Coordinates of C-alpha atoms and ligand atoms in Angstrom, one line a residue:
K1 CA 46.0 -85.5 254.4
P2 CA 45.7 -87.4 251.1
E3 CA 44.7 -91.1 251.1
S4 CA 47.8 -92.1 249.4
I5 CA 51.2 -90.6 248.5
V6 CA 53.0 -91.5 245.3
I7 CA 56.8 -91.5 245.4
D8 CA 59.0 -92.8 242.5
G9 CA 56.0 -94.2 240.8
K10 CA 54.9 -96.3 243.9
S11 CA 51.8 -95.5 245.8
Y12 CA 51.7 -95.7 249.6
E13 CA 48.5 -95.6 251.7
T14 CA 48.7 -93.0 254.4
D15 CA 47.8 -93.6 258.1
D16 CA 48.2 -92.2 261.6
W17 CA 52.0 -92.2 261.1
T18 CA 52.0 -90.1 258.0
N19 CA 53.8 -86.8 258.5
L20 CA 55.5 -86.2 255.2
P21 CA 54.5 -82.8 253.8
S22 CA 54.6 -81.9 250.1
S23 CA 57.4 -79.3 250.8
I24 CA 59.7 -82.2 251.6
L25 CA 58.4 -84.5 249.0
K26 CA 59.4 -82.0 246.3
L27 CA 63.1 -82.3 247.4
V28 CA 63.0 -86.0 246.6
G29 CA 64.5 -86.8 243.2
R30 CA 66.6 -83.7 242.9
N31 CA 69.7 -85.9 243.2
L32 CA 72.2 -83.2 243.9
H33 CA 74.8 -85.8 244.5
L34 CA 74.6 -86.9 240.9
N35 CA 75.1 -83.4 239.5
P36 CA 78.9 -83.3 238.6
N37 CA 79.0 -79.5 238.8
H38 CA 77.2 -79.2 242.2
P39 CA 79.3 -79.0 245.4
I40 CA 77.7 -82.2 246.8
G41 CA 78.2 -84.0 243.4
I42 CA 81.8 -82.7 243.3
L43 CA 82.6 -84.3 246.7
N44 CA 80.9 -87.5 245.6
S45 CA 83.0 -87.8 242.5
L46 CA 86.2 -87.0 244.3
V47 CA 85.7 -89.9 246.7
K48 CA 84.4 -92.2 244.0
K49 CA 87.6 -91.6 242.1
R50 CA 89.9 -91.9 245.1
F51 CA 88.5 -95.4 246.0
G52 CA 87.8 -96.4 242.4
N53 CA 90.3 -99.2 242.2
M54 CA 90.2 -100.5 245.8
G55 CA 87.5 -103.1 245.4
Y56 CA 84.4 -101.1 246.4
T57 CA 81.0 -101.0 244.6
H58 CA 79.7 -97.5 244.5
Y59 CA 75.9 -97.2 244.8
D60 CA 74.4 -93.8 244.2
N61 CA 71.0 -94.6 242.9
F62 CA 69.2 -95.9 245.9
K63 CA 65.7 -94.5 246.2
P64 CA 64.9 -92.6 249.5
V65 CA 61.9 -94.6 250.6
V66 CA 62.9 -97.4 252.9
S67 CA 61.1 -99.6 255.4
K68 CA 61.1 -99.0 259.1
F69 CA 62.8 -102.4 259.3
E70 CA 65.8 -101.3 257.1
N71 CA 66.2 -97.9 258.7
F72 CA 65.9 -99.0 262.3
D73 CA 64.9 -102.5 263.3
V74 CA 67.6 -104.5 261.4
L75 CA 70.2 -102.1 262.8
G76 CA 69.2 -102.8 266.4
F77 CA 67.7 -99.4 267.2
P78 CA 66.0 -99.8 270.6
E79 CA 62.2 -99.3 270.5
D80 CA 62.4 -96.1 272.4
H81 CA 65.3 -94.5 270.4
P82 CA 64.4 -90.9 269.7
G83 CA 65.3 -91.3 266.1
R84 CA 62.2 -93.4 265.6
S85 CA 59.8 -90.7 266.7
K86 CA 57.4 -88.9 264.5
S87 CA 59.0 -85.6 265.6
D88 CA 62.4 -86.7 264.1
T89 CA 61.5 -88.8 261.1
Y90 CA 59.4 -88.4 258.0
Y91 CA 57.0 -91.3 257.9
I92 CA 55.0 -92.2 254.8
N93 CA 53.0 -94.6 256.9
K94 CA 53.7 -96.9 259.8
D95 CA 56.0 -99.2 257.7
Y96 CA 57.7 -96.8 255.3
L97 CA 59.7 -93.6 255.8
L98 CA 62.3 -91.4 254.1
R99 CA 65.7 -92.8 255.1
T100 CA 67.2 -90.8 257.9
H101 CA 70.7 -92.2 257.1
T102 CA 72.4 -94.2 254.4
S103 CA 72.9 -97.0 256.9
A104 CA 69.3 -97.9 255.9
H105 CA 70.9 -99.7 252.9
E106 CA 73.4 -101.8 254.9
Y107 CA 70.9 -104.6 254.9
Y108 CA 70.5 -104.6 251.1
C109 CA 74.2 -104.2 250.5
F110 CA 75.4 -106.9 252.8
K111 CA 72.9 -109.2 251.2
N112 CA 73.6 -108.3 247.6
C113 CA 76.9 -106.6 247.1
E114 CA 79.5 -108.8 245.3
T115 CA 82.6 -106.9 246.2
P116 CA 84.1 -107.1 249.7
G117 CA 83.2 -103.5 250.3
Y118 CA 80.8 -100.8 249.1
F119 CA 80.1 -97.1 249.2
I120 CA 76.7 -95.5 249.1
T121 CA 75.9 -91.8 248.4
A122 CA 72.4 -90.5 248.9
D123 CA 70.1 -87.8 250.1
V124 CA 68.7 -88.4 253.6
Y125 CA 65.9 -86.7 255.5
R126 CA 65.4 -85.6 259.1
R127 CA 62.9 -83.3 260.8
D128 CA 65.1 -80.8 262.4
E129 CA 65.5 -77.2 263.5
I130 CA 65.8 -74.4 260.9
D131 CA 69.0 -72.5 260.7
K132 CA 72.0 -71.9 258.4
T133 CA 73.4 -75.4 258.9
H134 CA 70.2 -77.5 259.2
Y135 CA 67.9 -78.4 256.5
P136 CA 65.5 -81.3 256.4
G137 CA 67.2 -82.8 253.4
F138 CA 71.0 -83.5 253.3
H139 CA 73.5 -86.0 252.1
Q140 CA 75.5 -88.8 253.4
M141 CA 78.1 -91.2 252.2
E142 CA 78.3 -94.7 253.7
G143 CA 81.1 -97.2 253.4
A144 CA 81.5 -100.8 254.5
R145 CA 84.0 -103.6 254.2
I146 CA 83.9 -107.2 255.3
W147 CA 86.2 -110.2 255.6
K148 CA 85.7 -113.9 256.2
K149 CA 86.9 -114.8 259.6
D150 CA 88.9 -117.9 258.7
E151 CA 92.3 -119.3 259.7
N152 CA 94.0 -116.7 257.4
V153 CA 92.1 -113.7 258.4
I154 CA 94.9 -112.0 260.3
E155 CA 97.2 -112.4 257.3
T156 CA 94.5 -111.2 254.9
I157 CA 93.6 -108.1 256.7
S158 CA 97.3 -107.3 257.4
K159 CA 97.9 -107.5 253.7
D160 CA 95.0 -105.3 252.9
L161 CA 96.3 -102.8 255.4
E162 CA 99.7 -102.7 253.7
N163 CA 98.0 -102.1 250.4
L164 CA 96.3 -99.0 251.6
P165 CA 97.9 -95.8 250.1
T166 CA 100.0 -93.9 252.6
I167 CA 99.1 -90.2 253.2
D168 CA 100.6 -87.3 255.1
I169 CA 98.2 -86.7 258.0
I170 CA 98.6 -86.0 261.7
V171 CA 96.5 -88.3 263.9
E172 CA 96.4 -86.7 267.4
D173 CA 96.3 -89.0 270.3
T174 CA 93.2 -89.0 272.3
P175 CA 93.2 -90.6 275.8
K176 CA 90.0 -92.6 275.1
S177 CA 90.3 -93.6 271.5
Y178 CA 90.0 -97.2 272.6
D179 CA 88.8 -98.5 275.9
D180 CA 87.2 -101.9 276.2
K181 CA 85.2 -100.8 279.2
T182 CA 83.4 -97.9 277.7
N183 CA 83.5 -99.0 274.1
P184 CA 83.6 -102.8 274.3
K185 CA 84.5 -105.1 271.5
Q186 CA 82.2 -107.9 270.5
E187 CA 82.7 -111.4 272.0
Y188 CA 83.1 -113.1 268.7
M189 CA 86.1 -111.2 267.6
S190 CA 89.6 -111.6 269.0
V191 CA 91.6 -108.6 270.3
E192 CA 93.9 -108.9 267.3
E193 CA 91.1 -109.0 264.8
V194 CA 89.5 -105.9 266.4
A195 CA 92.8 -104.1 266.3
L196 CA 93.4 -104.9 262.6
V197 CA 89.9 -104.2 261.3
S198 CA 89.7 -100.9 263.2
R199 CA 93.1 -99.9 261.8
H200 CA 91.8 -100.6 258.3
L201 CA 88.6 -98.7 259.0
K202 CA 90.4 -95.7 260.5
R203 CA 93.0 -95.6 257.7
T204 CA 90.3 -95.7 255.1
I205 CA 88.4 -92.8 256.7
E206 CA 91.7 -90.8 257.1
I207 CA 92.3 -91.3 253.3
L208 CA 88.8 -90.1 252.6
V209 CA 88.8 -87.0 254.7
N210 CA 92.3 -86.2 253.6
E211 CA 91.3 -86.3 250.0
V212 CA 88.4 -84.0 250.5
F213 CA 89.9 -81.6 253.0
H214 CA 93.1 -81.3 251.1
L215 CA 91.3 -79.7 248.1
G216 CA 89.5 -77.5 250.6
M217 CA 92.9 -76.4 251.9
I218 CA 94.0 -75.5 248.4
A219 CA 90.8 -73.5 247.9
S220 CA 91.2 -71.7 251.2
K221 CA 94.9 -71.0 250.4
K222 CA 93.9 -69.3 247.2
N223 CA 91.2 -67.5 249.0
R224 CA 93.5 -66.1 251.6
N225 CA 96.7 -65.7 249.6
N226 CA 98.4 -68.0 252.0
K227 CA 101.1 -70.2 250.7
K228 CA 101.6 -73.0 253.1
I229 CA 99.6 -76.2 253.1
E230 CA 100.1 -78.2 256.2
P231 CA 99.0 -81.8 256.7
L232 CA 95.5 -82.3 257.9
K233 CA 95.1 -82.9 261.6
V234 CA 92.5 -85.4 262.9
R235 CA 91.6 -87.3 266.1
W236 CA 89.5 -90.3 267.0
V237 CA 86.9 -90.2 269.8
E238 CA 84.7 -92.9 271.2
A239 CA 81.1 -93.0 270.0
Y240 CA 78.0 -95.2 270.2
F241 CA 75.8 -96.6 267.4
P242 CA 73.3 -99.4 267.9
W243 CA 74.7 -101.4 265.0
T244 CA 78.5 -101.1 265.6
A245 CA 80.9 -102.0 268.4
P246 CA 83.4 -100.7 269.1
S247 CA 82.4 -97.3 267.6
W248 CA 84.2 -94.0 266.9
E249 CA 83.9 -90.6 265.4
I250 CA 86.6 -88.8 263.5
E251 CA 87.1 -85.1 264.2
V252 CA 89.0 -83.0 261.7
F253 CA 90.8 -79.8 262.8
W254 CA 89.5 -77.1 260.5
N255 CA 89.7 -73.3 260.9
G256 CA 90.7 -73.6 264.5
E257 CA 87.9 -76.0 265.5
W258 CA 87.4 -79.7 265.9
L259 CA 84.7 -80.7 263.5
E260 CA 82.9 -84.0 264.1
C261 CA 82.4 -85.5 260.7
C262 CA 82.1 -89.2 260.5
G263 CA 80.6 -92.0 262.7
C264 CA 81.9 -95.5 262.3
G265 CA 82.6 -98.8 263.9
L266 CA 82.9 -102.6 263.6
V267 CA 79.6 -104.0 262.4
Q268 CA 77.6 -105.9 265.0
Q269 CA 77.6 -109.6 264.2
Q270 CA 73.8 -109.7 264.5
V271 CA 73.4 -107.1 261.7
L272 CA 75.6 -109.2 259.4
I273 CA 73.7 -112.4 260.3
N274 CA 70.3 -110.6 259.8
S275 CA 71.6 -109.6 256.4
G276 CA 72.3 -113.2 255.3
K277 CA 76.0 -113.3 256.1
N278 CA 77.8 -116.2 257.6
E279 CA 78.4 -115.8 261.3
D280 CA 82.1 -115.9 260.6
T281 CA 82.0 -112.5 258.9
I282 CA 83.7 -109.4 260.4
G283 CA 83.9 -105.9 259.0
W284 CA 83.5 -102.2 259.5
A285 CA 81.1 -99.4 258.4
F286 CA 81.1 -95.6 258.4
G287 CA 78.8 -92.8 257.5
I288 CA 79.9 -89.3 256.7
G289 CA 77.7 -86.2 256.2
L290 CA 78.6 -84.3 253.1
D291 CA 76.7 -81.0 253.4
R292 CA 78.5 -79.5 256.4
I293 CA 81.8 -80.4 254.9
A294 CA 80.8 -78.9 251.5
M295 CA 79.7 -75.7 253.3
L296 CA 83.2 -75.3 254.9
L297 CA 85.2 -76.3 251.9
F298 CA 83.3 -74.2 249.3
G299 CA 82.7 -71.4 251.8
I300 CA 78.9 -71.7 251.4
P301 CA 77.2 -69.7 254.1
D302 CA 73.7 -71.2 254.1
I303 CA 72.8 -74.8 253.6
R304 CA 69.6 -73.8 251.7
L305 CA 71.9 -72.7 248.8
F306 CA 72.6 -76.3 247.9
W307 CA 68.9 -76.6 246.8
S308 CA 68.9 -73.2 245.0
E309 CA 68.1 -73.3 241.3
D310 CA 69.6 -69.8 240.8
D311 CA 72.2 -69.8 238.1
R312 CA 74.3 -67.4 240.2
F313 CA 74.8 -70.3 242.5
L314 CA 74.9 -73.3 240.1
K315 CA 77.3 -71.7 237.6
Q316 CA 80.0 -71.2 240.2
F317 CA 81.1 -74.8 240.5
K318 CA 82.9 -77.2 238.1
E319 CA 83.6 -80.9 238.2
G320 CA 86.8 -81.9 240.0
S321 CA 87.6 -78.6 241.7
V322 CA 86.9 -77.0 245.0
N323 CA 86.6 -73.3 244.8
Y324 CA 85.2 -70.6 247.1
F325 CA 81.6 -69.5 246.7
K326 CA 81.3 -65.8 245.7
P327 CA 78.4 -64.4 247.5
Y328 CA 75.9 -62.5 245.4
S329 CA 73.7 -59.8 246.9
K330 CA 71.5 -61.1 249.7
Y331 CA 67.9 -60.0 249.7
P332 CA 66.6 -58.1 252.7
S333 CA 65.2 -60.0 255.7
S334 CA 62.4 -59.3 258.2
K335 CA 61.8 -60.7 261.6
K336 CA 58.5 -61.6 263.2
D337 CA 57.6 -63.3 266.5
I338 CA 55.0 -65.9 267.5
S339 CA 54.2 -66.3 271.2
F340 CA 51.8 -68.8 272.7
F341 CA 50.8 -70.9 275.7
I342 CA 50.7 -74.7 275.5
N343 CA 47.4 -75.7 277.1
S344 CA 47.7 -79.4 277.5
G345 CA 49.6 -81.5 280.0
K346 CA 50.4 -78.8 282.4
E347 CA 51.7 -81.1 285.1
K348 CA 54.1 -82.8 282.7
G349 CA 57.6 -81.4 282.2
N350 CA 58.5 -83.0 278.9
E351 CA 57.6 -81.2 275.7
S352 CA 56.3 -84.1 273.7
E353 CA 54.0 -85.0 276.6
R354 CA 52.6 -81.6 276.3
G355 CA 51.4 -82.5 272.8
F356 CA 53.7 -79.9 271.1
H357 CA 57.3 -80.3 270.0
D358 CA 59.4 -77.5 268.5
N359 CA 59.8 -79.6 265.3
D360 CA 56.1 -79.4 264.9
L361 CA 56.4 -75.6 264.4
Y362 CA 59.3 -76.0 262.1
E363 CA 57.3 -78.4 260.0
I364 CA 54.3 -76.0 259.8
I365 CA 56.6 -73.3 258.8
R366 CA 58.1 -75.3 256.0
E367 CA 54.7 -76.4 254.8
V368 CA 53.1 -72.9 254.8
S369 CA 56.1 -71.1 253.3
Q370 CA 56.7 -73.5 250.5
E371 CA 59.6 -71.8 248.8
D372 CA 62.3 -71.7 251.5
L373 CA 61.5 -68.2 252.5
I374 CA 62.7 -68.6 256.0
E375 CA 66.3 -68.2 257.0
N376 CA 66.1 -69.0 260.6
V377 CA 63.8 -69.8 263.5
N378 CA 64.9 -69.1 267.0
C379 CA 63.2 -69.9 270.3
I380 CA 63.8 -66.7 272.1
D381 CA 61.6 -67.3 275.2
N382 CA 60.5 -70.4 277.0
F383 CA 59.1 -70.3 280.5
V384 CA 56.4 -71.8 282.8
H385 CA 53.8 -69.2 283.5
P386 CA 52.5 -69.0 287.2
N387 CA 49.3 -70.6 285.8
G388 CA 51.3 -73.8 285.1
K389 CA 51.3 -73.5 281.3
L390 CA 54.4 -73.5 279.3
S391 CA 54.9 -70.3 277.3
K392 CA 57.0 -70.1 274.2
C393 CA 58.1 -67.4 271.8
F394 CA 59.8 -68.0 268.5
R395 CA 61.4 -65.4 266.3
I396 CA 61.2 -66.1 262.5
T397 CA 63.6 -64.5 260.1
Y398 CA 62.1 -64.3 256.6
Q399 CA 64.5 -64.0 253.8
S400 CA 64.5 -65.5 250.3
M401 CA 67.6 -66.7 248.5
D402 CA 66.0 -65.7 245.2
R403 CA 64.1 -62.4 245.5
T404 CA 62.9 -59.6 247.8
L405 CA 59.8 -60.5 249.8
T406 CA 57.1 -57.9 250.2
N407 CA 55.7 -56.9 253.6
D408 CA 52.3 -58.1 252.6
E409 CA 53.5 -61.5 251.6
V410 CA 55.5 -62.0 254.8
N411 CA 52.5 -60.9 256.9
K412 CA 50.3 -63.4 255.1
I413 CA 52.7 -66.3 255.6
H414 CA 53.2 -65.3 259.3
E415 CA 49.4 -65.2 259.9
K416 CA 48.9 -68.5 258.2
I417 CA 51.6 -70.1 260.4
K418 CA 49.9 -68.8 263.5
Q419 CA 46.5 -70.0 262.3
T420 CA 47.8 -73.5 261.4
L421 CA 49.6 -73.8 264.7
A422 CA 46.4 -72.9 266.6
E423 CA 44.3 -75.3 264.6
R424 CA 46.5 -78.3 265.0
F425 CA 47.7 -77.9 268.6
D426 CA 46.2 -77.2 271.9
I427 CA 47.8 -73.8 272.3
T428 CA 46.7 -70.3 272.9
L429 CA 48.3 -67.5 270.9
R430 CA 49.3 -64.5 272.9
Ligands
LIG501 N1 74.4 -93.6 260.2 C1 75.2 -92.9 261.2 C2 74.7 -91.4 261.3 O1 73.9 -91.0 260.5 C3 76.7 -92.9 260.8 C4 77.3 -94.3 260.9 C5 77.3 -95.2 259.8 C6 77.8 -94.8 262.0 C7 77.8 -96.4 259.8 C8 78.3 -96.1 262.1 C9 78.3 -96.9 261.0 O2 75.1 -90.7 262.1

């Protein structure tokens, strides 16, 4: 581990918390959301344009290093929230990390933004599993809107609601879209204020998803020679986030499935106060993941493609339009297994207590195979041996987006992964 890490020209001392590998560091600064001809950038511009004249400031230049305070503490994440753990988050040191969500900028924006609302688009990072829909770097768009809770507040929000554009969308009833017992409102807001602010929030998100998915429908219609475009169908379900109450998630009906796509809620008064707002401030916030949506709308089969520098990928997309990805030939893949016993903590059931977490293996894999040579890692076996030790077997599928891998090269990487795993963790290879 180096003594310090430099990101965006700033140097950070490393410590026990540091777990940011160079393979992730090299994703930082790619700014795919700012490339107007990249699917992520195309979605970003679409939304920017749609909300351009509605009083929002659009931030898309925030740097990815934030403090632990901004990412977790100020938002009221409990101390034992799994999101805080080293197995889920890339720490630069005990105080700084790569943002795990765009909500990390709520503190700054509530403090500094001069318009009543703002949008943020940015790359975010999470240690996660490896498959076609998960990659350690992805993109989110955050939105928020506040009002002063004065004697005219009901009138003001009602007017703002009336001014929202109307759209043709089907909102399905859900039995539990609002329930004060399981999804309680905050004390300081009246029932009427909650109703109005949440209606404004939901309508805004409906406009956003409708804008994006409508273009997806046109693309998919072209793709399937199908003439009819039906209105988008969505539904609202209860959710929980430490910094909003009540909270929801919108689900969009797409290709026969309900797709969870955006968490939101009414901002906790404490978060607003922490961010320098008057205690009489009310408002909403939402956060939407862009990559999964872009994969569906553009027909992109593997999330790694977003990061590809291959012209056969990049040349397919143009500003302002959603069109289907035309697959180019895939290079051959090969599968290899790693099996081992975890030696430590044999009485303890929980994996992290055993000193090894699946994410640790994913991380080694990413570190050792620097160029995204792995398509998928699957845990194919997981059992407690009669000797009390946990035994695991992972199957790794090697496949490059950009070339054919040689046997020799794959063997070398595979051996190196095994070695590194055995060096860093108390395990025995089988
Ligand atoms: N940050 C949340 C996530 O990553 C989404 C969210 C944003 C929820 C704002 C509520 C308010 O899942």
